[in-house]
Amino acid sequence: MFSGPEFVAALEDLGVTHVVWVPDSSTGPWEAALESSQRLTLVRVCREGETWPLAAGLHLGGKAPLVLIQSTGLFESGDALRNVLFDLKLPIFALIGVRHALVADSRDSAKTFAEPILKAWGIPYVWIRRPDDRGLVREHFVACRNSARAGAALLAEGPP
């Protein structure tokens, strides 16, 4: 959907300062572009549950972080997400790769639960399923930032 340089340019243009990240097979190729950015700081964590409190601290310190994880990490990080987005009411934005979302006959349950979980938590989101949808990330990010609310973009992963 995005090349690494395209993704970095979009984040820089949005004013993102930090990417708090656990790479996956779809976003891992963006690492070189993320590392080489002069305007973004790449913060690697071991578990997705660590992304939310780190992003919270960066936000409270005046930075503009983005959480970048895969759907299985969303599942793992629910309690940290609940604390940061609902208890602290911080407007953290996340890009969440949805494993096998573009594989129609995949039996991987990861693609089954990402959207219902965001709906259950009441987190506004958009789907990025094809290259023409890339602009939705910007549109949704800006809308969330302007209304001081959390949000997410679901990035469909897998061969088209």
PDB file of C-alpha atoms in Angstrom:
ATOM      1  CA  MET A   1       0.000   0.000   0.000  1.00  0.00           C
ATOM      2  CA  PHE A   2       2.729   2.421   1.046  1.00  0.00           C
ATOM      3  CA  SER A   3       6.405   2.352   0.326  1.00  0.00           C
ATOM      4  CA  GLY A   4       8.580   3.237   3.307  1.00  0.00           C
ATOM      5  CA  PRO A   5       9.459   6.677   1.927  1.00  0.00           C
ATOM      6  CA  GLU A   6       5.786   7.406   1.112  1.00  0.00           C
ATOM      7  CA  PHE A   7       4.731   6.441   4.628  1.00  0.00           C
ATOM      8  CA  VAL A   8       7.466   8.532   6.256  1.00  0.00           C
ATOM      9  CA  ALA A   9       6.640  11.557   4.077  1.00  0.00           C
ATOM     10  CA  ALA A  10       2.958  11.283   5.027  1.00  0.00           C
ATOM     11  CA  LEU A  11       3.786  11.119   8.750  1.00  0.00           C
ATOM     12  CA  GLU A  12       6.232  14.001   8.538  1.00  0.00           C
ATOM     13  CA  ASP A  13       3.647  16.081   6.693  1.00  0.00           C
ATOM     14  CA  LEU A  14       1.127  15.355   9.473  1.00  0.00           C
ATOM     15  CA  GLY A  15       3.566  16.534  12.136  1.00  0.00           C
ATOM     16  CA  VAL A  16       4.107  13.117  13.729  1.00  0.00           C
ATOM     17  CA  THR A  17       7.263  13.226  15.850  1.00  0.00           C
ATOM     18  CA  HIS A  18       7.587   9.621  17.043  1.00  0.00           C
ATOM     19  CA  VAL A  19       6.554   6.222  15.720  1.00  0.00           C
ATOM     20  CA  VAL A  20       6.133   3.721  18.556  1.00  0.00           C
ATOM     21  CA  TRP A  21       6.476   0.426  16.771  1.00  0.00           C
ATOM     22  CA  VAL A  22       6.495  -3.325  16.758  1.00  0.00           C
ATOM     23  CA  PRO A  23       7.286  -4.312  13.164  1.00  0.00           C
ATOM     24  CA  ASP A  24       5.379  -6.970  11.265  1.00  0.00           C
ATOM     25  CA  SER A  25       5.827  -8.473   7.830  1.00  0.00           C
ATOM     26  CA  SER A  26       4.002  -5.584   6.134  1.00  0.00           C
ATOM     27  CA  THR A  27       5.487  -2.640   8.040  1.00  0.00           C
ATOM     28  CA  GLY A  28       8.940  -4.117   8.644  1.00  0.00           C
ATOM     29  CA  PRO A  29      10.146  -3.038   5.188  1.00  0.00           C
ATOM     30  CA  TRP A  30       9.522   0.579   6.239  1.00  0.00           C
ATOM     31  CA  GLU A  31      12.252   0.392   8.886  1.00  0.00           C
ATOM     32  CA  ALA A  32      15.055   1.910   6.792  1.00  0.00           C
ATOM     33  CA  ALA A  33      12.882   4.875   5.798  1.00  0.00           C
ATOM     34  CA  LEU A  34      11.696   5.384   9.383  1.00  0.00           C
ATOM     35  CA  GLU A  35      15.268   5.239  10.718  1.00  0.00           C
ATOM     36  CA  SER A  36      16.593   7.637   8.113  1.00  0.00           C
ATOM     37  CA  SER A  37      13.976  10.318   8.752  1.00  0.00           C
ATOM     38  CA  GLN A  38      15.382  13.521  10.196  1.00  0.00           C
ATOM     39  CA  ARG A  39      11.980  14.494  11.622  1.00  0.00           C
ATOM     40  CA  LEU A  40      10.690  11.211  13.068  1.00  0.00           C
ATOM     41  CA  THR A  41      12.062   9.209  15.968  1.00  0.00           C
ATOM     42  CA  LEU A  42      11.498   5.477  15.741  1.00  0.00           C
ATOM     43  CA  VAL A  43      10.806   3.925  19.152  1.00  0.00           C
ATOM     44  CA  ARG A  44      10.946   0.125  19.130  1.00  0.00           C
ATOM     45  CA  VAL A  45       9.221  -1.844  21.865  1.00  0.00           C
ATOM     46  CA  CYS A  46       9.135  -5.542  22.711  1.00  0.00           C
ATOM     47  CA  ARG A  47       5.384  -5.950  23.181  1.00  0.00           C
ATOM     48  CA  GLU A  48       2.441  -4.016  21.805  1.00  0.00           C
ATOM     49  CA  GLY A  49       1.168  -3.344  25.317  1.00  0.00           C
ATOM     50  CA  GLU A  50       4.206  -1.079  25.717  1.00  0.00           C
ATOM     51  CA  THR A  51       3.265   1.128  22.759  1.00  0.00           C
ATOM     52  CA  TRP A  52       0.328   2.859  24.420  1.00  0.00           C
ATOM     53  CA  PRO A  53       2.028   4.062  27.637  1.00  0.00           C
ATOM     54  CA  LEU A  54       5.117   5.159  25.694  1.00  0.00           C
ATOM     55  CA  ALA A  55       2.933   7.096  23.251  1.00  0.00           C
ATOM     56  CA  ALA A  56       1.056   8.549  26.242  1.00  0.00           C
ATOM     57  CA  GLY A  57       4.266   9.797  27.822  1.00  0.00           C
ATOM     58  CA  LEU A  58       5.409  11.324  24.544  1.00  0.00           C
ATOM     59  CA  HIS A  59       2.033  13.018  24.078  1.00  0.00           C
ATOM     60  CA  LEU A  60       2.063  14.399  27.629  1.00  0.00           C
ATOM     61  CA  GLY A  61       5.587  15.667  26.930  1.00  0.00           C
ATOM     62  CA  GLY A  62       4.339  17.711  23.981  1.00  0.00           C
ATOM     63  CA  LYS A  63       5.199  15.307  21.163  1.00  0.00           C
ATOM     64  CA  ALA A  64       2.944  13.835  18.472  1.00  0.00           C
ATOM     65  CA  PRO A  65       3.364  10.040  18.531  1.00  0.00           C
ATOM     66  CA  LEU A  66       1.776   7.398  16.317  1.00  0.00           C
ATOM     67  CA  VAL A  67       1.366   3.774  17.434  1.00  0.00           C
ATOM     68  CA  LEU A  68       2.219   1.282  14.674  1.00  0.00           C
ATOM     69  CA  ILE A  69       1.261  -2.323  15.462  1.00  0.00           C
ATOM     70  CA  GLN A  70      -0.406  -5.384  13.965  1.00  0.00           C
ATOM     71  CA  SER A  71      -3.909  -6.586  14.835  1.00  0.00           C
ATOM     72  CA  THR A  72      -2.635  -9.418  17.016  1.00  0.00           C
ATOM     73  CA  GLY A  73      -0.766  -6.772  19.006  1.00  0.00           C
ATOM     74  CA  LEU A  74      -3.974  -4.793  19.341  1.00  0.00           C
ATOM     75  CA  PHE A  75      -5.501  -7.852  20.997  1.00  0.00           C
ATOM     76  CA  GLU A  76      -2.518  -8.215  23.340  1.00  0.00           C
ATOM     77  CA  SER A  77      -2.491  -4.561  24.346  1.00  0.00           C
ATOM     78  CA  GLY A  78      -6.121  -4.056  25.354  1.00  0.00           C
ATOM     79  CA  ASP A  79      -5.552  -3.123  28.998  1.00  0.00           C
ATOM     80  CA  ALA A  80      -2.844  -0.565  28.171  1.00  0.00           C
ATOM     81  CA  LEU A  81      -5.049   0.854  25.412  1.00  0.00           C
ATOM     82  CA  ARG A  82      -7.988   1.113  27.835  1.00  0.00           C
ATOM     83  CA  ASN A  83      -5.899   2.983  30.359  1.00  0.00           C
ATOM     84  CA  VAL A  84      -4.385   5.455  27.886  1.00  0.00           C
ATOM     85  CA  LEU A  85      -7.372   6.134  25.631  1.00  0.00           C
ATOM     86  CA  PHE A  86     -10.211   5.934  28.140  1.00  0.00           C
ATOM     87  CA  ASP A  87      -8.900   6.518  31.653  1.00  0.00           C
ATOM     88  CA  LEU A  88      -6.403   9.194  30.631  1.00  0.00           C
ATOM     89  CA  LYS A  89      -8.475  10.278  27.601  1.00  0.00           C
ATOM     90  CA  LEU A  90      -5.412  10.838  25.416  1.00  0.00           C
ATOM     91  CA  PRO A  91      -5.901  11.315  21.669  1.00  0.00           C
ATOM     92  CA  ILE A  92      -3.378   8.720  20.493  1.00  0.00           C
ATOM     93  CA  PHE A  93      -3.649   7.609  16.867  1.00  0.00           C
ATOM     94  CA  ALA A  94      -2.676   4.128  15.683  1.00  0.00           C
ATOM     95  CA  LEU A  95      -2.026   2.447  12.372  1.00  0.00           C
ATOM     96  CA  ILE A  96      -2.889  -1.218  12.797  1.00  0.00           C
ATOM     97  CA  GLY A  97      -1.909  -3.826  10.233  1.00  0.00           C
ATOM     98  CA  VAL A  98      -4.642  -6.436   9.854  1.00  0.00           C
ATOM     99  CA  ARG A  99      -2.958  -9.719   9.062  1.00  0.00           C
ATOM    100  CA  HIS A 100      -4.444 -11.616   6.090  1.00  0.00           C
ATOM    101  CA  ALA A 101      -7.240  -9.061   5.568  1.00  0.00           C
ATOM    102  CA  LEU A 102      -6.675  -9.278   1.810  1.00  0.00           C
ATOM    103  CA  VAL A 103      -6.678 -13.082   1.739  1.00  0.00           C
ATOM    104  CA  ALA A 104     -10.303 -14.022   1.168  1.00  0.00           C
ATOM    105  CA  ASP A 105      -9.983 -17.695   2.075  1.00  0.00           C
ATOM    106  CA  SER A 106      -7.630 -17.246   5.039  1.00  0.00           C
ATOM    107  CA  ARG A 107      -8.786 -18.943   8.220  1.00  0.00           C
ATOM    108  CA  ASP A 108      -6.591 -16.631  10.293  1.00  0.00           C
ATOM    109  CA  SER A 109      -8.845 -15.217  13.011  1.00  0.00           C
ATOM    110  CA  ALA A 110      -6.662 -12.087  13.282  1.00  0.00           C
ATOM    111  CA  LYS A 111      -8.591 -10.488  10.428  1.00  0.00           C
ATOM    112  CA  THR A 112     -11.899 -11.451  12.000  1.00  0.00           C
ATOM    113  CA  PHE A 113     -11.522  -9.578  15.276  1.00  0.00           C
ATOM    114  CA  ALA A 114      -9.685  -6.303  14.574  1.00  0.00           C
ATOM    115  CA  GLU A 115     -12.693  -4.296  13.406  1.00  0.00           C
ATOM    116  CA  PRO A 116     -15.144  -5.628  16.041  1.00  0.00           C
ATOM    117  CA  ILE A 117     -12.657  -4.825  18.790  1.00  0.00           C
ATOM    118  CA  LEU A 118     -12.293  -1.213  17.641  1.00  0.00           C
ATOM    119  CA  LYS A 119     -16.090  -0.974  17.401  1.00  0.00           C
ATOM    120  CA  ALA A 120     -16.495  -2.420  20.902  1.00  0.00           C
ATOM    121  CA  TRP A 121     -14.019   0.098  22.310  1.00  0.00           C
ATOM    122  CA  GLY A 122     -15.723   2.916  20.399  1.00  0.00           C
ATOM    123  CA  ILE A 123     -12.520   3.903  18.622  1.00  0.00           C
ATOM    124  CA  PRO A 124     -13.193   5.629  15.294  1.00  0.00           C
ATOM    125  CA  TYR A 125     -11.298   4.022  12.416  1.00  0.00           C
ATOM    126  CA  VAL A 126     -10.928   3.826   8.670  1.00  0.00           C
ATOM    127  CA  TRP A 127      -9.900   0.903   6.473  1.00  0.00           C
ATOM    128  CA  ILE A 128      -6.970   1.128   4.073  1.00  0.00           C
ATOM    129  CA  ARG A 129      -7.607  -1.765   1.667  1.00  0.00           C
ATOM    130  CA  ARG A 130      -6.106  -0.499  -1.601  1.00  0.00           C
ATOM    131  CA  PRO A 131      -3.671   2.190  -2.712  1.00  0.00           C
ATOM    132  CA  ASP A 132      -6.524   4.607  -3.481  1.00  0.00           C
ATOM    133  CA  ASP A 133      -7.436   4.555   0.236  1.00  0.00           C
ATOM    134  CA  ARG A 134      -4.088   5.971   1.403  1.00  0.00           C
ATOM    135  CA  GLY A 135      -5.502   9.488   1.655  1.00  0.00           C
ATOM    136  CA  LEU A 136      -7.948   8.269   4.299  1.00  0.00           C
ATOM    137  CA  VAL A 137      -5.087   7.983   6.787  1.00  0.00           C
ATOM    138  CA  ARG A 138      -4.422  11.715   6.494  1.00  0.00           C
ATOM    139  CA  GLU A 139      -8.093  12.654   6.516  1.00  0.00           C
ATOM    140  CA  HIS A 140      -8.904  10.538   9.581  1.00  0.00           C
ATOM    141  CA  PHE A 141      -5.719  11.504  11.457  1.00  0.00           C
ATOM    142  CA  VAL A 142      -6.466  15.217  10.962  1.00  0.00           C
ATOM    143  CA  ALA A 143     -10.125  14.776  11.980  1.00  0.00           C
ATOM    144  CA  CYS A 144      -9.098  12.933  15.142  1.00  0.00           C
ATOM    145  CA  ARG A 145      -6.428  15.507  15.972  1.00  0.00           C
ATOM    146  CA  ASN A 146      -8.817  18.419  15.388  1.00  0.00           C
ATOM    147  CA  SER A 147     -11.400  16.867  17.708  1.00  0.00           C
ATOM    148  CA  ALA A 148      -8.774  15.772  20.278  1.00  0.00           C
ATOM    149  CA  ARG A 149      -9.829  12.131  20.137  1.00  0.00           C
ATOM    150  CA  ALA A 150      -8.077   8.837  19.586  1.00  0.00           C
ATOM    151  CA  GLY A 151      -8.389   7.061  16.269  1.00  0.00           C
ATOM    152  CA  ALA A 152      -7.039   4.283  14.130  1.00  0.00           C
ATOM    153  CA  ALA A 153      -6.438   3.273  10.563  1.00  0.00           C
ATOM    154  CA  LEU A 154      -6.671  -0.423   9.755  1.00  0.00           C
ATOM    155  CA  LEU A 155      -4.138  -1.389   7.093  1.00  0.00           C
ATOM    156  CA  ALA A 156      -5.273  -4.495   5.184  1.00  0.00           C
ATOM    157  CA  GLU A 157      -2.316  -6.851   4.806  1.00  0.00           C
ATOM    158  CA  GLY A 158      -1.732  -9.667   2.365  1.00  0.00           C
ATOM    159  CA  PRO A 159      -1.587 -10.026  -1.373  1.00  0.00           C
ATOM    160  CA  PRO A 160      -4.395  -8.181  -3.196  1.00  0.00           C
TER     161      PRO A 160
END
